[in-house]
Amino acid sequence: MDQSEIDALLAAGSKPASQSAAAPAPPAPVAAPAPAAQEPSRDPSGHVIAELDTVTAVTERESNKVMDQLDQICRLVTRQQELITGIMTHTGSQEPKVQQAIHEVMSAGKEIQDKVFEAMDLMQFQDITRQKLERILNHLRQIHDYIVDLLGTGTKSEGKRASISNTIAQTGTTPDENKAHADAVIEAFKSKGKG
Amino acid sequence: MKILIVDDSSTMRRIIINTLSRIGYTDVVEGENGKSGLERLGQGGVEMIITDWNMPEMDGLEFVKVVRGQNPGIPILMVTTNAAKEDIVEALQAGVNNYVVKPFTPDTLKEKIESLLG
């Protein structure tokens, strides 16, 4: 089996993945048939790598949009609290029932802000997921480069990538799940330094 | 206090900035890898560094080693997904003062920052 046959197989295998990635898109207009002379992609694994890179970039961009919305909610709650503080100076606001209502609205506002901050913190999952994808990309790149070396044809993957955590595969999304372990290692290191 | 945050994830930088602002630190500068972190550091005024490890161009460990060569006293907190014991030890040997594994809670970040500044 030569490189072109491998490329053709990989190209055929990568089609369903790229179609499923575009699942929410509205029905596409009927495309003109591809020219018969058109060759399959010469670098299908490179295509998959580029596709996964796009996925990570898009999720980061969309995560930032969510963060923008959460920031906006926080600003609105802060503004609401400023308005309520202003109301407290008005005549009649010292009535016990009015005071009680103001207190409840302020507490609810604080609760909303706390929940928004919690949601922001949970967005860390995006970075962890991105790094897990980076690890998969790294494996794909190694396989791709190995095949290129083996067959003596094709182009090796390019560009210096981010270093990758060796333990990312085991990393979950529960905050502080590794805190006790990390703190114990730090403590042992510092004690050793003192001793 | 001016804090430099170095992380290639813009989402993560925002999360750290939000956490810092909630505990009273609003003077923040950002770098997206070790190289741009060094550029920001060169502009002066930075009193503390929070850095990721896994980044393109120049990773956090290399960045810390360069910073320590120039500035032995500046507090450095590493915030990373690298949780293996040997990674933590390697970072501490490179000159990191404290270490947080992602995902973290704001309380943990606060605790670590206060321990570095205290």
PDB file of C-alpha atoms in Angstrom:
ATOM      1  CA  MET A   1       0.000   0.000   0.000  1.00  0.00           C
ATOM      2  CA  ASP A   2       1.544   3.323  -1.000  1.00  0.00           C
ATOM      3  CA  GLN A   3       1.037   6.833   0.427  1.00  0.00           C
ATOM      4  CA  SER A   4      -1.740   7.760  -2.015  1.00  0.00           C
ATOM      5  CA  GLU A   5      -3.773   4.680  -1.027  1.00  0.00           C
ATOM      6  CA  ILE A   6      -3.292   5.453   2.671  1.00  0.00           C
ATOM      7  CA  ASP A   7      -4.278   9.095   2.010  1.00  0.00           C
ATOM      8  CA  ALA A   8      -7.417   7.966   0.165  1.00  0.00           C
ATOM      9  CA  LEU A   9      -8.405   5.623   3.011  1.00  0.00           C
ATOM     10  CA  LEU A  10      -7.815   8.311   5.641  1.00  0.00           C
ATOM     11  CA  ALA A  11      -9.746  10.860   3.565  1.00  0.00           C
ATOM     12  CA  ALA A  12     -12.703   8.487   3.286  1.00  0.00           C
ATOM     13  CA  GLY A  13     -12.511   7.734   7.007  1.00  0.00           C
ATOM     14  CA  SER A  14     -12.430  11.404   7.989  1.00  0.00           C
ATOM     15  CA  LYS A  15     -15.603  12.352   6.069  1.00  0.00           C
ATOM     16  CA  PRO A  16     -18.254  11.329   8.617  1.00  0.00           C
ATOM     17  CA  ALA A  17     -16.385  13.209  11.373  1.00  0.00           C
ATOM     18  CA  SER A  18     -16.332  16.437   9.393  1.00  0.00           C
ATOM     19  CA  GLN A  19     -20.008  16.035   8.496  1.00  0.00           C
ATOM     20  CA  SER A  20     -21.061  15.424  12.089  1.00  0.00           C
ATOM     21  CA  ALA A  21     -19.092  18.505  13.191  1.00  0.00           C
ATOM     22  CA  ALA A  22     -21.392  20.594  10.990  1.00  0.00           C
ATOM     23  CA  ALA A  23     -24.570  18.926  12.275  1.00  0.00           C
ATOM     24  CA  PRO A  24     -26.503  22.025  13.469  1.00  0.00           C
ATOM     25  CA  ALA A  25     -26.078  23.814  10.130  1.00  0.00           C
ATOM     26  CA  PRO A  26     -29.216  24.370   8.038  1.00  0.00           C
ATOM     27  CA  PRO A  27     -29.688  22.163   4.969  1.00  0.00           C
ATOM     28  CA  ALA A  28     -26.977  23.095   2.532  1.00  0.00           C
ATOM     29  CA  PRO A  29     -27.789  23.972  -1.069  1.00  0.00           C
ATOM     30  CA  VAL A  30     -27.055  21.165  -3.482  1.00  0.00           C
ATOM     31  CA  ALA A  31     -23.397  21.488  -4.318  1.00  0.00           C
ATOM     32  CA  ALA A  32     -22.012  21.081  -7.776  1.00  0.00           C
ATOM     33  CA  PRO A  33     -20.379  17.693  -8.184  1.00  0.00           C
ATOM     34  CA  ALA A  34     -16.656  17.713  -7.603  1.00  0.00           C
ATOM     35  CA  PRO A  35     -14.572  17.624 -10.761  1.00  0.00           C
ATOM     36  CA  ALA A  36     -13.684  14.057 -11.602  1.00  0.00           C
ATOM     37  CA  ALA A  37     -10.034  14.992 -11.846  1.00  0.00           C
ATOM     38  CA  GLN A  38      -9.947  16.305  -8.284  1.00  0.00           C
ATOM     39  CA  GLU A  39      -7.583  14.244  -6.158  1.00  0.00           C
ATOM     40  CA  PRO A  40      -8.299  13.264  -2.574  1.00  0.00           C
ATOM     41  CA  SER A  41      -6.554  15.381   0.040  1.00  0.00           C
ATOM     42  CA  ARG A  42      -2.810  14.768  -0.049  1.00  0.00           C
ATOM     43  CA  ASP A  43      -2.573  15.274   3.677  1.00  0.00           C
ATOM     44  CA  PRO A  44      -5.667  13.901   5.428  1.00  0.00           C
ATOM     45  CA  SER A  45      -4.105  13.636   8.873  1.00  0.00           C
ATOM     46  CA  GLY A  46      -2.979  17.251   8.446  1.00  0.00           C
ATOM     47  CA  HIS A  47      -6.614  18.026   7.632  1.00  0.00           C
ATOM     48  CA  VAL A  48      -7.816  16.329  10.826  1.00  0.00           C
ATOM     49  CA  ILE A  49      -5.201  18.218  12.841  1.00  0.00           C
ATOM     50  CA  ALA A  50      -6.333  21.523  11.305  1.00  0.00           C
ATOM     51  CA  GLU A  51      -9.961  20.607  11.994  1.00  0.00           C
ATOM     52  CA  LEU A  52      -9.263  19.865  15.658  1.00  0.00           C
ATOM     53  CA  ASP A  53      -7.269  23.104  15.921  1.00  0.00           C
ATOM     54  CA  THR A  54     -10.325  24.925  14.591  1.00  0.00           C
ATOM     55  CA  VAL A  55     -12.549  23.192  17.144  1.00  0.00           C
ATOM     56  CA  THR A  56     -10.333  24.314  20.033  1.00  0.00           C
ATOM     57  CA  ALA A  57     -10.164  27.879  18.668  1.00  0.00           C
ATOM     58  CA  VAL A  58     -13.947  28.028  18.226  1.00  0.00           C
ATOM     59  CA  THR A  59     -14.672  26.654  21.707  1.00  0.00           C
ATOM     60  CA  GLU A  60     -12.288  29.211  23.202  1.00  0.00           C
ATOM     61  CA  ARG A  61     -13.972  32.027  21.273  1.00  0.00           C
ATOM     62  CA  GLU A  62     -17.453  30.830  22.282  1.00  0.00           C
ATOM     63  CA  SER A  63     -16.356  30.395  25.918  1.00  0.00           C
ATOM     64  CA  ASN A  64     -15.265  34.024  25.885  1.00  0.00           C
ATOM     65  CA  LYS A  65     -18.727  34.990  24.619  1.00  0.00           C
ATOM     66  CA  VAL A  66     -20.259  33.163  27.588  1.00  0.00           C
ATOM     67  CA  MET A  67     -17.807  35.005  29.854  1.00  0.00           C
ATOM     68  CA  ASP A  68     -18.897  38.309  28.259  1.00  0.00           C
ATOM     69  CA  GLN A  69     -22.530  37.516  29.065  1.00  0.00           C
ATOM     70  CA  LEU A  70     -21.668  36.562  32.636  1.00  0.00           C
ATOM     71  CA  ASP A  71     -19.681  39.799  33.018  1.00  0.00           C
ATOM     72  CA  GLN A  72     -22.705  41.701  31.716  1.00  0.00           C
ATOM     73  CA  ILE A  73     -25.005  40.016  34.279  1.00  0.00           C
ATOM     74  CA  CYS A  74     -22.576  40.993  37.039  1.00  0.00           C
ATOM     75  CA  ARG A  75     -22.520  44.603  35.869  1.00  0.00           C
ATOM     76  CA  LEU A  76     -26.332  44.705  35.738  1.00  0.00           C
ATOM     77  CA  VAL A  77     -26.634  43.316  39.258  1.00  0.00           C
ATOM     78  CA  THR A  78     -24.089  45.871  40.512  1.00  0.00           C
ATOM     79  CA  ARG A  79     -26.095  48.643  38.818  1.00  0.00           C
ATOM     80  CA  GLN A  80     -29.298  47.316  40.387  1.00  0.00           C
ATOM     81  CA  GLN A  81     -27.683  47.362  43.822  1.00  0.00           C
ATOM     82  CA  GLU A  82     -26.540  50.971  43.269  1.00  0.00           C
ATOM     83  CA  LEU A  83     -30.116  51.959  42.351  1.00  0.00           C
ATOM     84  CA  ILE A  84     -31.505  50.238  45.438  1.00  0.00           C
ATOM     85  CA  THR A  85     -28.923  51.973  47.616  1.00  0.00           C
ATOM     86  CA  GLY A  86     -30.191  55.236  46.109  1.00  0.00           C
ATOM     87  CA  ILE A  87     -33.786  54.329  46.965  1.00  0.00           C
ATOM     88  CA  MET A  88     -32.771  53.805  50.583  1.00  0.00           C
ATOM     89  CA  THR A  89     -32.190  57.565  50.930  1.00  0.00           C
ATOM     90  CA  HIS A  90     -35.762  58.415  49.858  1.00  0.00           C
ATOM     91  CA  THR A  91     -38.474  59.452  52.299  1.00  0.00           C
ATOM     92  CA  GLY A  92     -40.508  56.471  53.392  1.00  0.00           C
ATOM     93  CA  SER A  93     -37.777  53.945  52.727  1.00  0.00           C
ATOM     94  CA  GLN A  94     -37.198  53.624  56.464  1.00  0.00           C
ATOM     95  CA  GLU A  95     -40.527  51.831  56.836  1.00  0.00           C
ATOM     96  CA  PRO A  96     -39.812  48.361  58.278  1.00  0.00           C
ATOM     97  CA  LYS A  97     -41.615  46.599  55.403  1.00  0.00           C
ATOM     98  CA  VAL A  98     -39.734  48.625  52.781  1.00  0.00           C
ATOM     99  CA  GLN A  99     -36.439  47.962  54.575  1.00  0.00           C
ATOM    100  CA  GLN A 100     -37.252  44.242  54.651  1.00  0.00           C
ATOM    101  CA  ALA A 101     -38.004  44.238  50.901  1.00  0.00           C
ATOM    102  CA  ILE A 102     -34.805  46.171  50.111  1.00  0.00           C
ATOM    103  CA  HIS A 103     -32.789  43.727  52.211  1.00  0.00           C
ATOM    104  CA  GLU A 104     -34.291  40.756  50.353  1.00  0.00           C
ATOM    105  CA  VAL A 105     -33.612  42.291  46.924  1.00  0.00           C
ATOM    106  CA  MET A 106     -29.994  43.039  47.914  1.00  0.00           C
ATOM    107  CA  SER A 107     -29.528  39.460  49.199  1.00  0.00           C
ATOM    108  CA  ALA A 108     -30.972  38.043  45.985  1.00  0.00           C
ATOM    109  CA  GLY A 109     -28.591  40.239  43.970  1.00  0.00           C
ATOM    110  CA  LYS A 110     -25.628  38.984  45.962  1.00  0.00           C
ATOM    111  CA  GLU A 111     -26.777  35.405  45.399  1.00  0.00           C
ATOM    112  CA  ILE A 112     -27.006  36.020  41.639  1.00  0.00           C
ATOM    113  CA  GLN A 113     -23.468  37.445  41.614  1.00  0.00           C
ATOM    114  CA  ASP A 114     -22.119  34.463  43.562  1.00  0.00           C
ATOM    115  CA  LYS A 115     -23.747  32.061  41.088  1.00  0.00           C
ATOM    116  CA  VAL A 116     -22.322  34.036  38.157  1.00  0.00           C
ATOM    117  CA  PHE A 117     -18.830  33.862  39.681  1.00  0.00           C
ATOM    118  CA  GLU A 118     -19.289  30.105  40.184  1.00  0.00           C
ATOM    119  CA  ALA A 119     -20.290  29.759  36.525  1.00  0.00           C
ATOM    120  CA  MET A 120     -17.189  31.745  35.480  1.00  0.00           C
ATOM    121  CA  ASP A 121     -14.966  29.454  37.541  1.00  0.00           C
ATOM    122  CA  LEU A 122     -16.559  26.391  35.951  1.00  0.00           C
ATOM    123  CA  MET A 123     -15.444  27.680  32.539  1.00  0.00           C
ATOM    124  CA  GLN A 124     -12.013  26.241  33.394  1.00  0.00           C
ATOM    125  CA  PHE A 125     -13.328  23.069  31.764  1.00  0.00           C
ATOM    126  CA  GLN A 126     -12.653  24.746  28.388  1.00  0.00           C
ATOM    127  CA  ASP A 127      -8.899  24.971  29.003  1.00  0.00           C
ATOM    128  CA  ILE A 128      -8.763  21.393  30.304  1.00  0.00           C
ATOM    129  CA  THR A 129     -10.747  20.062  27.321  1.00  0.00           C
ATOM    130  CA  ARG A 130      -8.514  22.054  24.957  1.00  0.00           C
ATOM    131  CA  GLN A 131      -5.411  20.487  26.485  1.00  0.00           C
ATOM    132  CA  LYS A 132      -6.936  17.003  26.210  1.00  0.00           C
ATOM    133  CA  LEU A 133      -7.542  17.670  22.505  1.00  0.00           C
ATOM    134  CA  GLU A 134      -3.963  18.969  22.195  1.00  0.00           C
ATOM    135  CA  ARG A 135      -2.746  15.661  23.577  1.00  0.00           C
ATOM    136  CA  ILE A 136      -4.782  13.756  20.970  1.00  0.00           C
ATOM    137  CA  LEU A 137      -3.413  16.091  18.279  1.00  0.00           C
ATOM    138  CA  ASN A 138       0.093  15.364  19.447  1.00  0.00           C
ATOM    139  CA  HIS A 139      -0.479  11.613  19.075  1.00  0.00           C
ATOM    140  CA  LEU A 140      -1.960  12.139  15.615  1.00  0.00           C
ATOM    141  CA  ARG A 141       1.033  14.237  14.607  1.00  0.00           C
ATOM    142  CA  GLN A 142       3.438  11.539  15.796  1.00  0.00           C
ATOM    143  CA  ILE A 143       1.557   8.853  13.816  1.00  0.00           C
ATOM    144  CA  HIS A 144       1.485  11.121  10.759  1.00  0.00           C
ATOM    145  CA  ASP A 145       5.224  11.855  10.950  1.00  0.00           C
ATOM    146  CA  TYR A 146       5.980   8.160  11.515  1.00  0.00           C
ATOM    147  CA  ILE A 147       4.062   7.210   8.362  1.00  0.00           C
ATOM    148  CA  VAL A 148       5.819   9.964   6.396  1.00  0.00           C
ATOM    149  CA  ASP A 149       9.182   8.635   7.596  1.00  0.00           C
ATOM    150  CA  LEU A 150       8.184   5.024   6.876  1.00  0.00           C
ATOM    151  CA  LEU A 151       7.038   5.709   3.333  1.00  0.00           C
ATOM    152  CA  GLY A 152       9.566   8.408   2.545  1.00  0.00           C
ATOM    153  CA  THR A 153       6.871  10.607   1.049  1.00  0.00           C
ATOM    154  CA  GLY A 154       4.536  13.314   2.296  1.00  0.00           C
ATOM    155  CA  THR A 155       5.049  16.340   4.500  1.00  0.00           C
ATOM    156  CA  LYS A 156       5.799  16.202   8.195  1.00  0.00           C
ATOM    157  CA  SER A 157       3.692  18.271  10.597  1.00  0.00           C
ATOM    158  CA  GLU A 158       5.060  21.740  11.159  1.00  0.00           C
ATOM    159  CA  GLY A 159       5.229  24.376  13.845  1.00  0.00           C
ATOM    160  CA  LYS A 160       6.193  24.383  17.483  1.00  0.00           C
ATOM    161  CA  ARG A 161       3.212  23.405  19.617  1.00  0.00           C
ATOM    162  CA  ALA A 162       2.397  23.945  23.256  1.00  0.00           C
ATOM    163  CA  SER A 163       3.958  21.488  25.672  1.00  0.00           C
ATOM    164  CA  ILE A 164       1.377  19.048  26.979  1.00  0.00           C
ATOM    165  CA  SER A 165       0.640  17.748  30.438  1.00  0.00           C
ATOM    166  CA  ASN A 166       1.457  14.055  30.790  1.00  0.00           C
ATOM    167  CA  THR A 167      -1.398  13.648  33.246  1.00  0.00           C
ATOM    168  CA  ILE A 168      -4.079  15.616  31.396  1.00  0.00           C
ATOM    169  CA  ALA A 169      -5.918  12.420  30.393  1.00  0.00           C
ATOM    170  CA  GLN A 170      -6.687  11.805  34.079  1.00  0.00           C
ATOM    171  CA  THR A 171      -7.584  15.422  34.866  1.00  0.00           C
ATOM    172  CA  GLY A 172     -11.237  15.887  35.690  1.00  0.00           C
ATOM    173  CA  THR A 173     -13.335  19.007  35.990  1.00  0.00           C
ATOM    174  CA  THR A 174     -13.859  18.930  39.752  1.00  0.00           C
ATOM    175  CA  PRO A 175     -12.180  22.025  41.235  1.00  0.00           C
ATOM    176  CA  ASP A 176      -9.352  21.363  43.686  1.00  0.00           C
ATOM    177  CA  GLU A 177      -9.424  17.590  43.166  1.00  0.00           C
ATOM    178  CA  ASN A 178      -5.591  17.588  43.148  1.00  0.00           C
ATOM    179  CA  LYS A 179      -5.075  20.279  45.790  1.00  0.00           C
ATOM    180  CA  ALA A 180      -4.288  17.980  48.730  1.00  0.00           C
ATOM    181  CA  HIS A 181      -1.790  15.995  46.638  1.00  0.00           C
ATOM    182  CA  ALA A 182      -0.068  19.139  45.307  1.00  0.00           C
ATOM    183  CA  ASP A 183       0.090  20.753  48.753  1.00  0.00           C
ATOM    184  CA  ALA A 184       1.629  17.589  50.221  1.00  0.00           C
ATOM    185  CA  VAL A 185       4.335  17.557  47.510  1.00  0.00           C
ATOM    186  CA  ILE A 186       5.082  21.268  48.104  1.00  0.00           C
ATOM    187  CA  GLU A 187       5.245  20.723  51.859  1.00  0.00           C
ATOM    188  CA  ALA A 188       7.612  17.747  51.470  1.00  0.00           C
ATOM    189  CA  PHE A 189       9.824  19.745  49.068  1.00  0.00           C
ATOM    190  CA  LYS A 190      10.042  22.695  51.444  1.00  0.00           C
ATOM    191  CA  SER A 191      10.733  20.477  54.466  1.00  0.00           C
ATOM    192  CA  LYS A 192      13.507  18.722  52.551  1.00  0.00           C
ATOM    193  CA  GLY A 193      14.985  22.127  51.696  1.00  0.00           C
ATOM    194  CA  LYS A 194      14.973  23.126  55.349  1.00  0.00           C
ATOM    195  CA  GLY A 195      16.468  19.836  56.469  1.00  0.00           C
TER     196      GLY A 195
ATOM    197  CA  MET B   1       0.161  45.589  43.244  1.00  0.00           C
ATOM    198  CA  LYS B   2       0.684  44.749  39.576  1.00  0.00           C
ATOM    199  CA  ILE B   3       0.295  41.048  38.769  1.00  0.00           C
ATOM    200  CA  LEU B   4       1.430  39.422  35.513  1.00  0.00           C
ATOM    201  CA  ILE B   5      -0.747  36.541  34.290  1.00  0.00           C
ATOM    202  CA  VAL B   6       0.825  34.276  31.663  1.00  0.00           C
ATOM    203  CA  ASP B   7      -1.487  31.705  30.056  1.00  0.00           C
ATOM    204  CA  ASP B   8      -2.170  30.806  26.430  1.00  0.00           C
ATOM    205  CA  SER B   9      -5.886  30.345  27.161  1.00  0.00           C
ATOM    206  CA  SER B  10      -7.705  33.683  27.081  1.00  0.00           C
ATOM    207  CA  THR B  11     -10.605  32.042  28.959  1.00  0.00           C
ATOM    208  CA  MET B  12      -8.277  30.994  31.744  1.00  0.00           C
ATOM    209  CA  ARG B  13      -6.702  34.465  31.916  1.00  0.00           C
ATOM    210  CA  ARG B  14     -10.193  35.964  32.321  1.00  0.00           C
ATOM    211  CA  ILE B  15     -11.064  33.470  35.072  1.00  0.00           C
ATOM    212  CA  ILE B  16      -7.875  34.340  36.970  1.00  0.00           C
ATOM    213  CA  ILE B  17      -8.451  38.091  36.446  1.00  0.00           C
ATOM    214  CA  ASN B  18     -12.034  37.742  37.755  1.00  0.00           C
ATOM    215  CA  THR B  19     -10.840  35.825  40.792  1.00  0.00           C
ATOM    216  CA  LEU B  20      -8.116  38.398  41.484  1.00  0.00           C
ATOM    217  CA  SER B  21     -10.574  41.299  41.212  1.00  0.00           C
ATOM    218  CA  ARG B  22     -12.864  39.591  43.734  1.00  0.00           C
ATOM    219  CA  ILE B  23     -10.025  39.492  46.247  1.00  0.00           C
ATOM    220  CA  GLY B  24      -8.956  43.054  45.577  1.00  0.00           C
ATOM    221  CA  TYR B  25      -6.246  42.808  42.922  1.00  0.00           C
ATOM    222  CA  THR B  26      -7.236  44.745  39.827  1.00  0.00           C
ATOM    223  CA  ASP B  27      -3.887  45.870  38.419  1.00  0.00           C
ATOM    224  CA  VAL B  28      -3.161  43.060  35.996  1.00  0.00           C
ATOM    225  CA  VAL B  29      -1.057  42.642  32.842  1.00  0.00           C
ATOM    226  CA  GLU B  30      -1.236  39.618  30.556  1.00  0.00           C
ATOM    227  CA  GLY B  31       1.028  37.456  28.428  1.00  0.00           C
ATOM    228  CA  GLU B  32      -0.054  34.554  26.233  1.00  0.00           C
ATOM    229  CA  ASN B  33       3.181  32.566  26.530  1.00  0.00           C
ATOM    230  CA  GLY B  34       6.573  32.783  28.218  1.00  0.00           C
ATOM    231  CA  LYS B  35       7.982  34.988  25.484  1.00  0.00           C
ATOM    232  CA  SER B  36       5.281  37.653  25.726  1.00  0.00           C
ATOM    233  CA  GLY B  37       5.380  37.272  29.517  1.00  0.00           C
ATOM    234  CA  LEU B  38       9.041  38.278  29.469  1.00  0.00           C
ATOM    235  CA  GLU B  39       8.204  41.283  27.289  1.00  0.00           C
ATOM    236  CA  ARG B  40       5.530  42.439  29.777  1.00  0.00           C
ATOM    237  CA  LEU B  41       7.930  41.851  32.651  1.00  0.00           C
ATOM    238  CA  GLY B  42      10.545  43.970  30.875  1.00  0.00           C
ATOM    239  CA  GLN B  43       8.127  46.903  30.860  1.00  0.00           C
ATOM    240  CA  GLY B  44       8.494  47.032  34.647  1.00  0.00           C
ATOM    241  CA  GLY B  45       6.249  47.370  37.664  1.00  0.00           C
ATOM    242  CA  VAL B  46       5.269  43.686  37.992  1.00  0.00           C
ATOM    243  CA  GLU B  47       5.370  42.514  41.607  1.00  0.00           C
ATOM    244  CA  MET B  48       3.998  39.003  41.232  1.00  0.00           C
ATOM    245  CA  ILE B  49       3.641  36.402  38.463  1.00  0.00           C
ATOM    246  CA  ILE B  50       0.946  33.785  37.915  1.00  0.00           C
ATOM    247  CA  THR B  51       1.933  31.460  35.085  1.00  0.00           C
ATOM    248  CA  ASP B  52       0.655  28.400  33.263  1.00  0.00           C
ATOM    249  CA  TRP B  53       3.062  25.610  32.289  1.00  0.00           C
ATOM    250  CA  ASN B  54       1.871  24.232  28.938  1.00  0.00           C
ATOM    251  CA  MET B  55       2.155  27.004  26.365  1.00  0.00           C
ATOM    252  CA  PRO B  56       3.528  27.372  22.824  1.00  0.00           C
ATOM    253  CA  GLU B  57       6.658  29.396  21.931  1.00  0.00           C
ATOM    254  CA  MET B  58       8.050  29.341  25.477  1.00  0.00           C
ATOM    255  CA  ASP B  59       6.491  27.170  28.163  1.00  0.00           C
ATOM    256  CA  GLY B  60       6.013  28.143  31.791  1.00  0.00           C
ATOM    257  CA  LEU B  61       8.973  26.187  33.136  1.00  0.00           C
ATOM    258  CA  GLU B  62      11.402  27.827  30.707  1.00  0.00           C
ATOM    259  CA  PHE B  63       9.814  31.199  31.493  1.00  0.00           C
ATOM    260  CA  VAL B  64      10.295  30.688  35.233  1.00  0.00           C
ATOM    261  CA  LYS B  65      13.949  29.738  34.747  1.00  0.00           C
ATOM    262  CA  VAL B  66      14.599  32.895  32.705  1.00  0.00           C
ATOM    263  CA  VAL B  67      12.748  35.090  35.225  1.00  0.00           C
ATOM    264  CA  ARG B  68      14.671  33.576  38.135  1.00  0.00           C
ATOM    265  CA  GLY B  69      17.938  34.370  36.332  1.00  0.00           C
ATOM    266  CA  GLN B  70      16.941  38.025  36.192  1.00  0.00           C
ATOM    267  CA  ASN B  71      14.811  38.439  39.292  1.00  0.00           C
ATOM    268  CA  PRO B  72      15.381  35.980  42.146  1.00  0.00           C
ATOM    269  CA  GLY B  73      12.905  37.645  44.509  1.00  0.00           C
ATOM    270  CA  ILE B  74       9.652  38.035  42.589  1.00  0.00           C
ATOM    271  CA  PRO B  75       6.868  35.687  43.835  1.00  0.00           C
ATOM    272  CA  ILE B  76       5.818  33.151  41.185  1.00  0.00           C
ATOM    273  CA  LEU B  77       2.694  31.016  41.357  1.00  0.00           C
ATOM    274  CA  MET B  78       2.291  28.259  38.777  1.00  0.00           C
ATOM    275  CA  VAL B  79      -1.309  27.383  37.812  1.00  0.00           C
ATOM    276  CA  THR B  80      -1.367  24.329  35.571  1.00  0.00           C
ATOM    277  CA  THR B  81      -3.012  21.011  34.710  1.00  0.00           C
ATOM    278  CA  ASN B  82       0.297  19.211  35.395  1.00  0.00           C
ATOM    279  CA  ALA B  83      -0.477  17.272  38.557  1.00  0.00           C
ATOM    280  CA  ALA B  84       2.260  14.638  38.669  1.00  0.00           C
ATOM    281  CA  LYS B  85       4.573  14.734  41.674  1.00  0.00           C
ATOM    282  CA  GLU B  86       7.674  14.968  39.468  1.00  0.00           C
ATOM    283  CA  ASP B  87       6.172  17.963  37.623  1.00  0.00           C
ATOM    284  CA  ILE B  88       5.468  19.817  40.862  1.00  0.00           C
ATOM    285  CA  VAL B  89       8.998  19.114  42.129  1.00  0.00           C
ATOM    286  CA  GLU B  90      10.512  20.209  38.798  1.00  0.00           C
ATOM    287  CA  ALA B  91       8.591  23.494  38.959  1.00  0.00           C
ATOM    288  CA  LEU B  92       9.650  24.132  42.550  1.00  0.00           C
ATOM    289  CA  GLN B  93      13.274  23.379  41.644  1.00  0.00           C
ATOM    290  CA  ALA B  94      13.014  25.848  38.751  1.00  0.00           C
ATOM    291  CA  GLY B  95      12.026  28.570  41.202  1.00  0.00           C
ATOM    292  CA  VAL B  96       8.246  28.501  41.499  1.00  0.00           C
ATOM    293  CA  ASN B  97       7.160  29.576  44.997  1.00  0.00           C
ATOM    294  CA  ASN B  98       3.780  27.852  44.996  1.00  0.00           C
ATOM    295  CA  TYR B  99       1.670  25.638  42.777  1.00  0.00           C
ATOM    296  CA  VAL B 100      -2.028  25.294  41.932  1.00  0.00           C
ATOM    297  CA  VAL B 101      -3.472  22.436  39.874  1.00  0.00           C
ATOM    298  CA  LYS B 102      -6.353  23.280  37.504  1.00  0.00           C
ATOM    299  CA  PRO B 103      -9.276  23.260  37.935  1.00  0.00           C
ATOM    300  CA  PHE B 104      -9.071  25.326  41.105  1.00  0.00           C
ATOM    301  CA  THR B 105     -11.505  27.174  43.345  1.00  0.00           C
ATOM    302  CA  PRO B 106     -11.176  30.938  43.961  1.00  0.00           C
ATOM    303  CA  ASP B 107     -10.475  30.143  47.616  1.00  0.00           C
ATOM    304  CA  THR B 108      -7.412  28.124  46.646  1.00  0.00           C
ATOM    305  CA  LEU B 109      -6.057  30.875  44.399  1.00  0.00           C
ATOM    306  CA  LYS B 110      -6.675  33.416  47.153  1.00  0.00           C
ATOM    307  CA  GLU B 111      -4.976  31.201  49.750  1.00  0.00           C
ATOM    308  CA  LYS B 112      -1.905  30.703  47.540  1.00  0.00           C
ATOM    309  CA  ILE B 113      -1.589  34.395  46.627  1.00  0.00           C
ATOM    310  CA  GLU B 114      -1.918  35.464  50.239  1.00  0.00           C
ATOM    311  CA  SER B 115       0.677  32.913  51.342  1.00  0.00           C
ATOM    312  CA  LEU B 116       3.106  34.313  48.750  1.00  0.00           C
ATOM    313  CA  LEU B 117       2.490  37.916  49.712  1.00  0.00           C
ATOM    314  CA  GLY B 118       2.189  37.294  53.443  1.00  0.00           C
TER     315      GLY B 118
END
